[in-house]
Each structure stands twice: as C-alpha cells, then as structure tokens.
XYZ file of C-alpha atoms in Angstrom:
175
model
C 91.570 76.129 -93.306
C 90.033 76.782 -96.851
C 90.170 80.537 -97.555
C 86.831 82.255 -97.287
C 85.602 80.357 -94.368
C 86.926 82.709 -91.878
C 85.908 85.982 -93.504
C 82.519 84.386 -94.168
C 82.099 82.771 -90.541
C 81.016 79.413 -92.523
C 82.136 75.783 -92.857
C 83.084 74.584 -96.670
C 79.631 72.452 -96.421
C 78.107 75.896 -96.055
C 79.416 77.498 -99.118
C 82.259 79.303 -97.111
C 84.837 78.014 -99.262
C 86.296 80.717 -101.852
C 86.269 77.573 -104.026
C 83.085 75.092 -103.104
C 84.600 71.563 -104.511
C 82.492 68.501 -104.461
C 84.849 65.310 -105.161
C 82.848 62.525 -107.255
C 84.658 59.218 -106.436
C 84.397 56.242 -108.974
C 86.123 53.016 -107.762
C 86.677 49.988 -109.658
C 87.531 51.160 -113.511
C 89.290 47.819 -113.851
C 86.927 45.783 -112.217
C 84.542 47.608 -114.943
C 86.428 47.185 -117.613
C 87.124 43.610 -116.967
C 83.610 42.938 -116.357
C 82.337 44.867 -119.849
C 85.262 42.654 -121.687
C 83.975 39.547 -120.281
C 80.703 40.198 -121.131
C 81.650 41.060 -124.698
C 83.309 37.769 -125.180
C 81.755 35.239 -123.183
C 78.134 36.396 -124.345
C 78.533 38.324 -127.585
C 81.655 37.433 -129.334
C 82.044 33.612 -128.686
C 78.325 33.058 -127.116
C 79.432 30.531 -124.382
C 76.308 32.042 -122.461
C 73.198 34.018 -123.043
C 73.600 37.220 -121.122
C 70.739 36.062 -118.717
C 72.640 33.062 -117.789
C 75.981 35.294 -116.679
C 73.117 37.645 -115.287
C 72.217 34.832 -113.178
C 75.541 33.107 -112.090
C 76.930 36.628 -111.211
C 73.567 37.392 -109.308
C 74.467 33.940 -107.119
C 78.032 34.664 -106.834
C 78.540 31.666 -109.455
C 77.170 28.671 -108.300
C 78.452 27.089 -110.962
C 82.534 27.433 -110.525
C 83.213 26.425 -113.864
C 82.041 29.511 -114.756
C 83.672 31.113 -112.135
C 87.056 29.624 -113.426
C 86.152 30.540 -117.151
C 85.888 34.164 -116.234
C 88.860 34.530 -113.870
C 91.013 32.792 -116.828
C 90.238 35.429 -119.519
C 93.498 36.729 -120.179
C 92.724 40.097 -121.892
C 92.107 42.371 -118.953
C 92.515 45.808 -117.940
C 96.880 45.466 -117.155
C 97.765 43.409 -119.720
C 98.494 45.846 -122.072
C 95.826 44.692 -124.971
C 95.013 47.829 -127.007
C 90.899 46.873 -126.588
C 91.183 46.658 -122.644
C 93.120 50.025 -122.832
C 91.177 51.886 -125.235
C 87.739 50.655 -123.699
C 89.199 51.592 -120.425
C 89.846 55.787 -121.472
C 86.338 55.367 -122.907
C 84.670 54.884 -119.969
C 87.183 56.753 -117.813
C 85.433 59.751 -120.324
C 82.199 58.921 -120.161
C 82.853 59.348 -115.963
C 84.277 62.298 -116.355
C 81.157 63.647 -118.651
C 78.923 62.324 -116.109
C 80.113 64.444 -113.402
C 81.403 67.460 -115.543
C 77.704 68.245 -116.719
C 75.708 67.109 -113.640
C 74.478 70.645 -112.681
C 74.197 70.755 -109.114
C 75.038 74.336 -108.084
C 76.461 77.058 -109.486
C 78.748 77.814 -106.550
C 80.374 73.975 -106.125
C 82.840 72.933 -108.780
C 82.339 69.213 -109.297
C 85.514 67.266 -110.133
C 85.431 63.264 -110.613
C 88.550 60.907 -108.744
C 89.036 57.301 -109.786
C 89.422 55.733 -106.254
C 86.949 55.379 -103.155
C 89.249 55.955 -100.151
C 89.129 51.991 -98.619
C 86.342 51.895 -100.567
C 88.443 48.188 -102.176
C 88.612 46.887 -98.755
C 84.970 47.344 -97.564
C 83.220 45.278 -100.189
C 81.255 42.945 -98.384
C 78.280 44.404 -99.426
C 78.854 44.419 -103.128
C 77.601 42.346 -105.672
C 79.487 40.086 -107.526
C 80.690 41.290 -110.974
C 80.433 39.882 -114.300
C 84.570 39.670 -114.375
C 84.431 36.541 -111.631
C 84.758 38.656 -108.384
C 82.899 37.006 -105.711
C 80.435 38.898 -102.848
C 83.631 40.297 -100.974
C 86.017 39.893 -103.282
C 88.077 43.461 -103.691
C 87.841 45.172 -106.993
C 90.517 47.419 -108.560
C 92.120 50.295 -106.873
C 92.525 53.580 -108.583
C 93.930 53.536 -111.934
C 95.459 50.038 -111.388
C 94.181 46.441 -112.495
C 91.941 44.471 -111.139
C 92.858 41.848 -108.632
C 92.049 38.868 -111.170
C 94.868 39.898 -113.330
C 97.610 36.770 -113.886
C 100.432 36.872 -115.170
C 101.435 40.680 -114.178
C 103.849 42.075 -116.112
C 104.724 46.027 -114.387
C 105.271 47.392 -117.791
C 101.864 46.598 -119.421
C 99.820 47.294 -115.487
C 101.676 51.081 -115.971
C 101.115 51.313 -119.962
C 97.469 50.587 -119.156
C 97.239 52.725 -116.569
C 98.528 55.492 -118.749
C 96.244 54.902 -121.416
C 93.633 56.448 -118.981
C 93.115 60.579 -119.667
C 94.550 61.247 -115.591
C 93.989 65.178 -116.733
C 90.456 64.510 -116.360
C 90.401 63.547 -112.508
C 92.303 66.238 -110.469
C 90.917 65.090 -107.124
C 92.952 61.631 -108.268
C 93.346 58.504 -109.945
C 96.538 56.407 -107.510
C-alpha cells in the first residue's frame, strides 16, 4: 500500500517504501519518571535508603511492603501537576527523542521515536519491578498518561502534565 513498493516489486522491509520509516517505541515515561522521582527522594533528598537497599527491594519485588507502601504513597508523580515531575518528564521525553534521532542506522530509513508500546502495558509479566513500587506484573503507564500508582487524580493536572511533554517530537505517537 506504501507508494514505491509496487513500482519497485519490494515489501517496505525491503526498502520499497518511497519513505523507509522505522517506528522506535518507548513505553512507560511515567512509570520512568515516577521511578527517577522516587529515587531522588527516598535515596538522595531525604536518605530513607541507600540506593543499594531500593536496588535490592525493587530487585525482589519488595519483600519488605513497608517499602512497598512508602513508594506507592509519594504524592509528587508524573499527573499531579508538580512543576519537577513535569519538567523532568520533557527532559527525558528529549533525551528519547535524541536517542533515536541520531542513532544512524541507514541512510534510506527515517527513524522516528512513539511514546507507547502497542499492549505493550498489558503484557508485563515479564518485567521487572520498578523503583516507583510497581510489582513483577504490575502495568506501567500508557502513552503520555500517568502511571497507574497515581492517587488522588485530578483530569486537569493528568492533561497539564501530559502537555508539558514536547508531543512534536514523536510523530509515530504519544496517546
């Protein structure tokens, strides 16, 4: 269906395409976000643990649940509007972007980065446990949306977040 394919008698894998695009998909940006705030505060800013102990717990899918609750209770995530949780979230939304913008794979593909993994936040049984307090199976955050540990959601601050990502830079998509 893409032009060039027919004139060319190849598939788009083949370089038939007119325009070869290779779609990089990052899921999770507020699972990552949540679990780079966490770290920040739990380790660095108020030093409840050393960073090997979270290491560890999050490595066991927190044997300890007090730890577990600690980290699902930190209020300043990705969605609930806080400034830091945006701003750190367009950050690393960038920092994607760069990392698929100057991977040079081949001059004829045009790589272009998406924030989502098509069900790729129902099929997570075989992903680790993050530093946020998401459990071995636990789903992590679709798109440009919050994560699933978010309380207290208020629409206004999940869309101002959301926003505060830079959506120009993923044209394959960010729902």
């Amino acid at each position: 269906i893409m032009d060039g394919c027919v004139e060319k008698l190849r598939l788009p894998e083949q370089y038939g395409a007119k325009n070869n695009i290779f779609s990089v998909l990052f899921g999770g940006i507020g699972t990552l976000v949540d679990s780079l705030l966490c770290i920040k505060h739990f380790v660095y800013d108020t030093r409840t643990w050393t960073l090997q102990y979270l290491r560890k717990q999050t490595a066991n899918n927190f044997p300890d649940e007090s730890v577990l609750y600690e980290l699902r209770a930190y209020p300043k995530r990705f969605g609930s509007g806080d400034p830091y949780s945006n701003e750190l979230a367009s950050s690393e939304a960038r920092f994607m972007h760069e990392l698929v913008r100057n991977y040079k794979f081949d001059e004829r593909v045009i790589m272009l980065p998406a924030l989502f993994i098509f069900t790729g936040d129902i099929y997570t049984r075989d992903l680790p446990a993050t530093p946020d307090g998401r459990r071995i199976g636990d789903r992590y955050s679709y798109g440009a949306s919050a994560g699933e540990l978010l309380q207290h959601r208020d629409i206004t601050k999940v869309l101002i977040s959301s926003a505060s990502l830079p959506m120009v830079l993923f044209p394959i998509g960010a729902p």
